[in-house]
Amino acid sequence: MSAITTGTGLADGGSESLPARPAGTNAARGARRRRRWARLRRDRSLIIMTLPAVVLLLVFGYTPMLGLVMAFQSYDLYTGFLHSPWVGFANFEQLFTDPGFWQAFRNTLELFSVQLVLSFPIPIILALLLDSILSRRLRAFIQSVVTIPHFFSMVMVITIFNEILGGAGLLDTFLRGHGLRNPPQLMTDPATFKFLISAQLIWKESGWGMIIYLAALAAISPSLYEAAAVDGASWRQRTWHITLPGLKPITVLLLILNLGYALTFGFEQMLIQLSAVGPGAAQVLSTFSYENGIVQGNYSYGAAAGLFLGVTSVILILAANKVAHMLGEDGLYGKAKR
Amino acid sequence: MTIIAGKQRRRAPERPVWQERPSAATQGAKSGAIVVILLIIAFPLYSVIMTSFSTQASINVAGGLVVWPHGLTLNAYRLIISGGVVGRALMISLVLTLAGTAISMVVTILASYGLSRPGSSGHKGILWFMMITMFFNGGIIPLFLVVSALGGYDQYWALILPSAVSVFNIIVMRAFFANIASDMIESARIDGASDWKILWHIVLPTSRAVTAVIALFYAVAYWNSWFNILLFMPSDSVKWPLQMVMYDYVTEGMTMPGSGVTGVGQYLGNQQIAPLSLQMAVVALTVLPVLLVYPFVQKHFTKGVLLGAIKG
């Protein structure tokens, strides 16, 4: 990338292109400063262009981070951050002895793992199926149909599930019509909730997830298959030795990145269904923070739960990216570092 | 193999020579699987739309969602168009989505270009400043208090500005901007063209695909956003956008204002409108814009989506 600037004749194109500087002398320091000013003047419109985004992030991204000090206060709406009394780690002590918190913690892990195991393989299977279709037009048609639900809102997806699987829904009516006295209440049963949310996620996101695997499949060189077929490899052998190894890098990467978001997963989905299923099964860490902080007005306590969630999530995401890098993949932030 | 050019389109797509023909059983299983997958996606949408066009009598026969319609009517949609909660919410959602997408696109395009020139001063620091917010944020409660302190409670800007910038989208777009026509940009710069002119005349015209896809991402996010309404505008139902109306009246089954007792439909003239039909019309309306815009943006997907697919 830097080759572009150095080749244009702009003497101060990038710091890499500057001659080795004799450090220390006043003249050199002055020259460096002048050059920096020149660069800044040259780039001022570029910097101005970033300002709207910077201001928005400052106000709605960084100010709330400062607001997290309230987790160490007993925050009062009327006295504000500046005058609320400090309580040290009292909120966290309460948090870690709160059975509701640990319930939410367990739910988060359980819902996340069940959902991951059930829904993760589906896009890969879909991609393999679609890739084996010869007709381009049919393939494009199927792809556009299965991708659509990704663009529906969670509220809408759950509403549709409710009309089909819920009480007085299609399935319920059908089963009652065929003599079943007490059909299973799939939308409100805490025991099967983990499967319900998995089904919702599979319905909504599998097609979207498939696209990236399709691209990976398209990137496998056809000459590999050809050579294997010439050598007499069967369909099964080609799949096992060429297709699946070709999908492995992206699969590992997506799996790891997924794990990074384990704790913050499913906020809207659980929040919408919380009242129907009950906190015993549907309360996750993010809804726990919201319920305590906003709904019950216990701001500091909710913020403490939020801070715990935020810090553990950062650790998880960074660890996930680290692992992805170690496996030789571009992590989430690897892309931007160029 | 040699077929007249005009007929080539009709010819069955070619199987690579090395690939064996799958057995009839495999073909059958595959076709079956595809039909089942398409039905799983399409059937719920179909029955929702059918129900939204159904009369109360038809719904009574079906006992819920209508699969085989017995009588179709436009009444639910007529009622929505004639005003009331849903019609207003639809307009609010449309305006919010358009305004929000416009704001987000301006901010995102500017920031992406501003950060895309290699070696420009300060761009690394600004990029880090932005990316930190991807990994860590204050969470819901401090955000709620900050927005409230700024007077955003019950205000429409609170539904747009806090989520107006997606750093992820900036990174995606910046990567595109950094790769397109670099020599053209640099020579325009030497010729004295301002960065504003370069962005407008060179960069934007050459990056329509990524712009379209990112605009779609933003528009869908605004159109579908629900939680921020619950957070910043929970009680003033007159101001609600469509998603919140759907949540309250359909998902949660609350009574729509003006409809009297729960379970009794609204009246249009002297015709009663089936409550379920009205509810499903609301659901159908939340999907409609997506279905309308989707075909136009979809062709850009394969290029633009790959980075977005990781985002999930």
XYZ file of C-alpha atoms in Angstrom:
650
model
C 0.000 0.000 0.000
C 2.717 2.438 0.885
C 4.281 1.935 -2.543
C 1.556 4.108 -3.996
C 2.536 7.224 -2.131
C 6.253 6.864 -2.482
C 6.005 6.598 -6.235
C 4.106 9.807 -6.810
C 6.773 12.355 -6.164
C 5.207 13.694 -2.991
C 8.374 14.007 -0.954
C 6.523 13.643 2.306
C 4.219 10.854 1.215
C 4.797 8.636 4.192
C 7.129 8.461 7.101
C 8.735 5.353 5.612
C 10.025 7.318 2.664
C 11.830 9.959 4.706
C 15.624 9.834 4.708
C 17.278 8.624 7.893
C 17.187 11.527 10.244
C 20.121 12.637 12.372
C 18.238 12.769 15.643
C 18.846 15.356 18.276
C 19.873 18.469 16.380
C 17.516 21.382 16.591
C 17.447 21.914 12.864
C 16.393 18.331 12.250
C 13.681 18.560 14.873
C 12.393 21.755 13.311
C 12.369 20.193 9.873
C 10.446 17.206 11.164
C 7.885 19.451 12.760
C 7.517 21.487 9.585
C 7.056 18.336 7.582
C 4.427 17.068 9.982
C 2.604 20.367 9.631
C 2.800 20.115 5.869
C 1.355 16.615 5.964
C -1.363 17.718 8.325
C -2.244 20.605 6.008
C -2.247 18.322 3.014
C -4.491 15.790 4.800
C -6.740 18.219 6.618
C -9.805 17.453 4.511
C -9.282 13.731 5.106
C -9.262 14.341 8.832
C -12.317 16.597 8.621
C -14.127 13.794 6.800
C -13.673 11.441 9.726
C -14.987 13.986 12.210
C -18.734 13.144 12.065
C -18.024 9.498 12.816
C -15.503 10.403 15.497
C -17.955 12.741 17.220
C -20.774 10.174 17.128
C -18.503 7.485 18.572
C -17.219 9.872 21.202
C -20.712 10.745 22.379
C -22.433 7.358 22.061
C -19.457 5.020 22.379
C -16.920 6.547 24.739
C -19.111 8.625 27.053
C -21.077 5.530 28.119
C -17.740 3.830 28.841
C -16.928 6.635 31.269
C -20.427 6.179 32.648
C -19.433 2.687 33.723
C -17.932 4.232 36.860
C -21.491 3.983 38.137
C -20.886 0.264 38.623
C -18.758 1.326 41.598
C -21.362 3.786 42.844
C -24.793 3.629 44.264
C -26.117 5.601 41.319
C -28.957 7.972 41.856
C -30.831 9.405 38.879
C -31.133 12.813 40.499
C -27.594 13.319 41.721
C -25.902 11.853 38.635
C -22.435 10.370 38.128
C -20.655 13.203 39.882
C -22.432 13.176 43.205
C -23.597 9.607 43.676
C -21.904 7.898 46.619
C -19.045 5.484 45.950
C -19.542 1.929 47.139
C -16.415 0.196 45.843
C -17.028 -3.387 44.812
C -20.303 -3.787 46.716
C -22.327 -4.169 43.503
C -20.022 -6.932 42.316
C -20.158 -8.712 45.665
C -23.923 -8.663 45.405
C -23.710 -9.820 41.789
C -21.545 -12.832 42.494
C -23.768 -13.994 45.327
C -26.981 -13.481 43.337
C -28.515 -16.826 42.322
C -30.304 -15.022 39.475
C -26.943 -13.988 38.048
C -25.566 -17.521 38.130
C -28.780 -18.810 36.613
C -28.338 -16.317 33.769
C -24.706 -17.370 33.427
C -25.640 -21.055 33.161
C -28.464 -20.268 30.715
C -26.110 -18.259 28.530
C -23.611 -21.098 28.313
C -26.257 -23.768 27.795
C -28.268 -21.886 25.176
C -25.125 -20.853 23.372
C -23.615 -24.343 23.220
C -26.806 -26.120 22.171
C -27.451 -23.493 19.530
C -23.868 -23.691 18.276
C -23.851 -27.481 17.978
C -27.219 -27.585 16.223
C -26.951 -24.586 13.934
C -23.265 -24.395 13.049
C -23.147 -27.358 10.612
C -26.319 -26.407 8.717
C -24.802 -23.672 6.497
C -21.984 -26.042 5.520
C -24.447 -28.772 4.555
C -26.551 -26.248 2.651
C -23.490 -25.010 0.789
C -22.450 -28.543 -0.169
C -25.950 -29.269 -1.378
C -26.220 -26.074 -3.367
C -22.746 -26.439 -4.816
C -23.686 -29.830 -6.240
C -26.532 -28.330 -8.254
C -25.474 -27.875 -11.838
C -28.065 -25.388 -13.016
C -26.848 -21.893 -12.285
C -30.285 -20.406 -12.386
C -31.761 -22.898 -9.948
C -28.791 -22.339 -7.680
C -29.244 -18.569 -7.716
C -32.947 -18.984 -7.027
C -32.445 -21.268 -4.035
C -29.717 -19.023 -2.698
C -31.893 -15.934 -2.808
C -34.788 -17.733 -1.101
C -32.761 -19.155 1.778
C -30.924 -15.863 2.332
C -34.040 -13.746 2.739
C -34.864 -14.571 6.388
C -31.562 -13.004 7.441
C -33.134 -9.658 6.634
C -36.210 -10.210 8.796
C -36.321 -8.784 12.275
C -36.107 -11.024 15.339
C -39.542 -9.811 16.426
C -40.969 -10.940 13.105
C -39.236 -14.335 13.198
C -40.500 -15.052 16.690
C -43.993 -13.893 15.730
C -44.020 -16.318 12.814
C -42.769 -19.142 15.033
C -45.500 -18.292 17.488
C -48.205 -18.466 14.833
C -46.944 -21.853 13.696
C -45.724 -23.612 16.837
C -47.427 -21.619 19.586
C -50.709 -22.148 21.382
C -53.586 -21.838 18.850
C -50.916 -21.910 16.146
C -50.931 -24.084 13.052
C -49.291 -27.130 14.622
C -51.386 -26.867 17.765
C -54.625 -26.659 15.785
C -53.558 -29.526 13.567
C -52.667 -31.798 16.489
C -55.874 -30.969 18.359
C -57.815 -31.620 15.163
C -56.255 -35.068 15.051
C -57.264 -36.014 18.534
C -54.275 -34.961 20.606
C -55.652 -33.601 23.871
C -52.615 -31.700 25.135
C -50.233 -30.790 22.344
C -46.745 -29.717 23.485
C -46.491 -25.980 24.118
C -43.267 -25.404 22.256
C -43.222 -21.638 22.555
C -43.488 -21.534 26.342
C -41.893 -24.775 27.522
C -38.643 -23.963 29.378
C -37.353 -27.515 28.866
C -37.344 -27.305 25.089
C -36.476 -23.611 24.865
C -32.895 -24.279 23.791
C -34.126 -26.226 20.791
C -36.685 -23.553 19.991
C -34.093 -20.769 19.826
C -31.810 -23.020 17.795
C -34.613 -23.593 15.301
C -35.258 -19.861 15.095
C -31.587 -19.142 14.467
C -31.322 -21.923 11.905
C -34.361 -20.613 10.049
C -33.137 -17.038 10.101
C -29.390 -17.312 9.560
C -28.446 -20.596 7.834
C -28.883 -19.277 4.311
C -26.820 -16.205 5.074
C -24.111 -18.273 6.712
C -24.070 -20.517 3.649
C -22.809 -17.750 1.323
C -19.334 -17.656 2.781
C -18.964 -21.435 2.506
C -20.169 -21.283 -1.085
C -17.392 -18.803 -1.817
C -14.881 -21.118 -0.172
C -16.156 -24.021 -2.283
C -15.865 -21.941 -5.445
C -12.269 -21.159 -4.537
C -11.246 -24.827 -4.586
C -9.461 -25.432 -7.867
C -11.437 -27.735 -10.208
C -8.167 -29.243 -11.402
C -7.837 -30.932 -8.018
C -11.120 -32.749 -8.577
C -10.185 -33.541 -12.133
C -6.849 -35.035 -11.181
C -8.437 -37.026 -8.367
C -11.122 -38.359 -10.685
C -8.516 -39.342 -13.250
C -6.750 -41.252 -10.503
C -9.996 -43.058 -9.835
C -11.104 -41.315 -6.628
C -14.774 -41.841 -5.888
C -17.201 -39.071 -5.026
C -16.835 -39.947 -1.362
C -13.060 -39.820 -1.505
C -13.073 -36.505 -3.360
C -15.387 -34.997 -0.771
C -13.279 -36.266 2.099
C -9.870 -35.395 0.688
C -10.538 -32.233 -1.334
C -13.833 -30.539 -0.462
C -13.731 -30.776 3.309
C -10.052 -29.784 3.640
C -10.872 -26.822 1.393
C -13.591 -25.728 3.801
C -11.553 -26.289 6.923
C -9.831 -22.897 7.294
C -13.007 -20.839 7.031
C -14.884 -23.284 9.267
C -12.278 -23.047 11.994
C -12.173 -19.267 11.711
C -15.944 -18.862 11.944
C -16.160 -21.315 14.826
C -13.534 -19.447 16.807
C -15.021 -16.024 16.086
C -18.404 -17.402 17.122
C -16.984 -18.523 20.454
C -15.781 -14.968 21.037
C -19.386 -13.784 21.166
C -20.620 -16.556 23.455
C -21.487 -14.341 26.398
C -23.265 -11.520 24.612
C -25.241 -13.840 22.417
C -28.977 -13.678 21.761
C -30.018 -10.516 23.576
C -33.077 -9.540 21.525
C -34.132 -13.122 20.950
C -34.200 -13.905 24.668
C -35.645 -10.562 25.689
C -38.643 -11.010 23.391
C -39.359 -14.483 24.751
C -38.397 -13.849 28.364
C -41.915 -13.280 29.624
C -43.347 -16.298 27.779
C -40.699 -18.805 28.851
C -39.598 -17.335 32.149
C -36.175 -16.358 33.494
C -35.372 -19.926 34.528
C -34.601 -20.847 30.939
C -34.518 -17.621 28.936
C -32.632 -15.172 31.153
C -29.153 -14.625 29.764
C -26.433 -12.308 31.058
C -27.312 -9.435 28.737
C -31.025 -9.557 29.574
C -30.123 -9.885 33.264
C -28.246 -6.587 33.066
C -31.122 -4.904 31.234
C -33.859 -6.283 33.495
C -32.092 -5.197 36.670
C -30.788 -1.902 35.385
C -33.544 -0.435 33.253
C -36.718 -2.351 34.097
C -36.198 -2.372 37.852
C -34.335 0.933 37.896
C -31.394 -0.555 39.762
C -28.946 1.276 37.511
C -25.690 0.604 39.313
C -26.405 -3.089 39.734
C -27.346 -3.484 36.087
C -24.249 -1.551 35.030
C -22.084 -3.806 37.198
C -23.504 -6.846 35.418
C -22.962 -5.039 32.112
C -19.346 -4.237 33.002
C -18.691 -7.854 33.945
C -20.197 -8.924 30.636
C -18.203 -6.325 28.687
C -14.851 -7.204 30.238
C -15.271 -10.966 29.933
C -16.445 -10.518 26.342
C -13.415 -8.455 25.377
C -11.169 -11.131 26.834
C -13.055 -13.845 24.952
C -13.029 -11.957 21.635
C -9.346 -11.066 21.874
C -8.517 -14.644 22.851
C -10.572 -15.952 19.935
C -8.767 -13.635 17.538
C -5.414 -14.610 19.001
C -6.214 -18.275 18.417
C -7.391 -17.505 14.880
C -4.129 -15.685 14.183
C -2.104 -18.528 15.623
C -3.858 -20.862 13.227
C -2.767 -18.569 10.438
C -6.119 -16.971 9.736
C -7.092 -13.352 9.356
C -8.849 -12.465 12.556
C -11.595 -9.926 12.919
C -9.224 -7.033 13.307
C -6.503 -8.475 11.103
C -8.382 -7.120 8.127
C -8.244 -3.554 9.299
C -4.605 -3.502 10.280
C -3.358 -3.413 6.704
C -21.359 -30.279 -27.855
C -21.530 -27.917 -30.769
C -24.940 -26.422 -30.719
C -26.238 -23.363 -32.486
C -25.511 -20.314 -30.356
C -29.155 -19.356 -30.045
C -30.059 -22.644 -28.477
C -27.254 -22.661 -25.974
C -29.329 -21.080 -23.232
C -31.844 -23.890 -23.248
C -29.258 -26.633 -23.052
C -29.000 -28.413 -19.743
C -25.985 -27.155 -17.786
C -22.923 -29.194 -18.347
C -21.530 -31.686 -15.929
C -17.719 -31.694 -15.772
C -16.438 -34.668 -17.760
C -14.761 -36.252 -14.782
C -17.893 -36.187 -12.644
C -19.941 -39.368 -12.637
C -23.700 -39.127 -13.073
C -25.363 -39.469 -9.686
C -27.785 -42.350 -9.288
C -31.494 -41.759 -9.529
C -31.803 -42.275 -5.794
C -29.238 -39.572 -5.047
C -30.899 -37.199 -7.474
C -34.261 -37.887 -5.886
C -32.988 -37.372 -2.352
C -31.342 -34.139 -3.370
C -34.433 -32.781 -5.072
C -36.497 -33.785 -2.057
C -34.137 -31.999 0.300
C -34.249 -28.848 -1.801
C -38.042 -28.847 -1.916
C -38.231 -29.312 1.857
C -35.753 -26.472 2.481
C -37.625 -24.097 0.181
C -40.923 -25.024 1.845
C -39.550 -24.435 5.336
C -38.676 -20.886 4.309
C -41.646 -20.135 2.085
C -44.545 -21.856 3.838
C -44.655 -19.627 6.951
C -44.470 -16.526 4.761
C -47.181 -17.889 2.508
C -49.593 -18.640 5.333
C -48.951 -15.272 6.986
C -49.742 -13.470 3.744
C -52.786 -15.683 3.075
C -54.126 -14.971 6.539
C -53.659 -11.252 6.106
C -55.991 -11.447 3.087
C -58.535 -13.701 4.797
C -61.987 -13.044 6.156
C -62.959 -13.904 9.704
C -65.034 -16.797 8.380
C -62.054 -18.219 6.586
C -59.909 -17.894 9.706
C -62.595 -19.583 11.769
C -62.604 -22.553 9.416
C -58.823 -22.836 9.607
C -58.776 -22.266 13.356
C -55.760 -19.985 13.057
C -53.352 -19.354 10.211
C -55.014 -19.916 6.860
C -53.404 -22.399 4.517
C -56.274 -22.993 2.084
C -58.085 -19.672 1.676
C -61.890 -19.727 1.426
C -62.538 -16.069 0.972
C -60.057 -13.322 0.280
C -60.444 -9.707 1.269
C -58.317 -6.593 1.262
C -60.027 -5.254 4.373
C -57.047 -5.483 6.698
C -54.940 -3.453 4.295
C -57.788 -1.021 3.605
C -58.036 -0.370 7.310
C -54.288 0.156 7.587
C -54.276 2.595 4.682
C -57.263 4.476 6.101
C -55.063 5.564 8.990
C -54.767 4.482 12.574
C -51.897 2.934 14.472
C -50.429 0.689 11.795
C -50.588 3.139 8.916
C -48.882 5.780 11.010
C -46.257 3.345 12.252
C -45.521 2.316 8.679
C -44.901 5.921 7.671
C -42.741 6.529 10.744
C -40.673 3.442 9.975
C -40.190 4.448 6.351
C -39.083 7.980 7.225
C -36.814 6.784 10.036
C -35.199 4.204 7.763
C -34.630 6.679 4.943
C -33.307 9.417 7.216
C -31.176 7.025 9.234
C -29.697 5.343 6.183
C -28.891 8.721 4.615
C -27.141 9.929 7.769
C -25.271 6.656 8.226
C -24.151 6.535 4.615
C -22.840 10.101 4.628
C -20.934 9.537 7.854
C -19.644 6.124 6.765
C -18.564 7.152 3.264
C -16.760 10.237 4.567
C -14.993 8.352 7.332
C -14.101 5.445 5.040
C -12.520 7.705 2.458
C -10.855 9.842 5.108
C -9.170 6.751 6.485
C -8.428 5.040 3.197
C -5.465 7.096 1.922
C -2.226 5.338 2.768
C 0.197 7.354 4.821
C -2.210 10.169 5.614
C -1.524 11.748 8.954
C -3.398 10.424 11.930
C -5.431 7.789 10.150
C -4.023 4.923 12.176
C -4.862 6.591 15.457
C -8.393 7.447 14.334
C -8.893 3.891 13.108
C -7.890 2.479 16.465
C -10.106 5.002 18.203
C -13.011 3.625 16.171
C -12.142 -0.047 16.424
C -11.951 -0.038 20.193
C -15.710 0.574 20.246
C -16.192 -2.693 18.355
C -14.724 -4.698 21.189
C -15.834 -2.801 24.211
C -18.734 -0.522 24.973
C -20.379 0.856 28.044
C -23.382 -1.389 27.707
C -27.051 -0.597 27.728
C -27.447 1.207 31.011
C -24.794 3.937 30.663
C -25.909 4.481 27.054
C -29.482 4.895 28.222
C -28.424 7.428 30.839
C -26.209 9.370 28.403
C -28.945 9.582 25.771
C -31.490 10.557 28.414
C -29.152 13.232 29.768
C -28.899 14.660 26.247
C -32.696 14.852 26.140
C -33.124 11.900 23.803
C -35.826 10.073 25.724
C -38.925 9.766 23.496
C -37.086 11.588 20.683
C -36.624 10.116 17.227
C -32.955 11.070 17.040
C -32.350 8.598 19.860
C -33.414 5.850 17.449
C -30.887 6.987 14.832
C -27.767 8.665 16.171
C -26.531 6.187 18.816
C -26.369 3.431 16.192
C -25.656 5.615 13.155
C -22.029 4.531 12.775
C -21.137 0.916 12.272
C -17.383 0.694 12.578
C -17.545 -2.662 10.874
C -19.112 -1.081 7.797
C -16.457 1.634 7.804
C -13.738 -1.009 7.825
C -15.337 -2.921 4.962
C -15.853 0.197 2.880
C -12.410 1.552 3.674
C -10.838 -1.666 2.422
C -12.700 -1.226 -0.878
C -11.774 2.443 -1.194
C -8.126 1.663 -0.477
C -8.010 -0.847 -3.311
C -9.808 0.956 -6.098
C -8.053 3.107 -8.636
C -5.212 4.135 -6.372
C -3.090 5.539 -9.177
C -6.021 7.531 -10.474
C -6.612 9.022 -7.045
C -2.973 9.855 -6.484
C -2.565 11.508 -9.864
C -5.761 13.510 -9.308
C -4.303 14.582 -5.992
C -1.116 15.763 -7.649
C -3.161 17.653 -10.221
C -4.592 19.553 -7.304
C -8.044 17.997 -7.044
C -9.404 18.301 -3.532
C -10.219 15.143 -1.606
C -13.894 16.081 -1.674
C -13.823 16.167 -5.463
C -11.899 12.897 -5.672
C -14.400 11.201 -3.394
C -17.348 12.489 -5.380
C -16.022 12.077 -8.936
C -13.683 9.103 -8.743
C -14.235 6.981 -5.667
C -18.017 6.898 -5.376
C -18.750 6.163 -9.056
C -16.351 3.218 -8.998
C -17.690 1.648 -5.842
C -21.422 1.376 -6.446
C -21.594 -2.277 -5.453
C -20.132 -1.866 -1.998
C -22.124 1.328 -1.460
C -25.348 -0.470 -2.359
C -24.643 -3.418 -0.091
C -23.685 -1.258 2.872
C -26.719 0.962 2.352
C -28.812 -2.212 2.437
C -27.145 -3.306 5.682
C -27.907 0.047 7.282
C -31.455 0.243 5.916
C -32.268 -3.261 7.139
C -30.792 -2.470 10.539
C -32.940 0.659 10.891
C -36.048 -0.999 9.526
C -35.691 -4.000 11.831
C -34.469 -2.238 14.935
C -36.689 -2.900 17.869
C -34.781 -2.853 21.124
C -33.759 0.789 20.927
C -37.454 1.697 20.636
C -38.161 -0.364 23.737
C -35.279 1.395 25.454
C -35.798 5.019 24.419
C -39.493 5.175 23.507
C -41.238 2.485 25.550
C -44.528 4.117 26.417
C -45.511 6.701 23.829
C -47.303 4.335 21.449
C -48.353 7.180 19.152
C -44.721 7.594 18.122
C -43.919 3.918 17.618
C -42.375 2.583 14.422
C -43.704 -0.611 12.887
C -41.468 -3.138 14.669
C -42.620 -1.948 18.062
C -46.254 -2.011 16.952
C -45.748 -5.558 15.759
C -44.104 -6.529 19.029
C -46.824 -5.036 21.176
C -49.949 -5.921 19.231
C -48.913 -9.123 17.517
C -46.111 -10.823 19.421
C -47.380 -9.847 22.845
C -51.016 -9.776 21.747
C -51.908 -6.468 23.371
C -55.057 -4.714 22.243
C -54.689 -2.149 19.536
C -56.027 1.206 20.639
C -59.470 1.886 19.240
C -60.360 -1.751 18.782
C -62.244 -2.058 22.030
C -62.091 -5.434 23.728
C -59.306 -7.889 22.941
C -60.325 -10.465 20.411
C -62.868 -8.273 18.688
C -61.644 -6.925 15.408
C -61.750 -3.374 14.193
C -64.480 -2.146 11.926
C -64.129 -0.623 8.513
C -67.482 0.935 7.711
C -69.733 -1.801 9.016
C -67.466 -4.671 8.055
C -65.655 -6.385 10.853
C -62.007 -7.081 10.250
C -60.539 -10.249 11.626
C -57.970 -9.431 14.329
C -55.664 -12.206 13.158
C -55.875 -10.965 9.604
C -54.930 -7.482 10.779
C -52.064 -8.855 12.853
C -50.712 -10.854 9.957
C -51.030 -7.808 7.719
C -48.714 -6.019 10.146
C -46.224 -8.890 9.910
C -46.486 -8.895 6.120
C -45.878 -5.148 6.015
C -42.674 -5.467 8.026
C -41.402 -7.900 5.411
C -42.660 -6.143 2.304
C -39.941 -3.466 1.905
C -37.243 -6.087 2.369
C -38.768 -8.221 -0.373
C -39.102 -5.187 -2.635
C -35.530 -3.933 -2.290
C -33.830 -7.314 -2.073
C -33.785 -8.290 -5.778
C -32.063 -5.043 -6.740
C -29.283 -5.321 -4.222
C -28.884 -9.065 -4.353
C -26.756 -9.054 -7.486
C -24.088 -7.147 -5.607
C -24.094 -9.628 -2.773
C -21.460 -12.121 -3.768
C -18.913 -9.317 -3.950
C -20.011 -7.241 -1.032
C -21.348 -9.874 1.260
C -18.294 -11.961 1.892
C -16.913 -9.540 4.404
C -20.375 -9.016 5.811
C -21.009 -12.715 6.231
C -18.428 -12.898 8.973
C -20.312 -10.185 10.770
C -23.249 -12.584 10.946
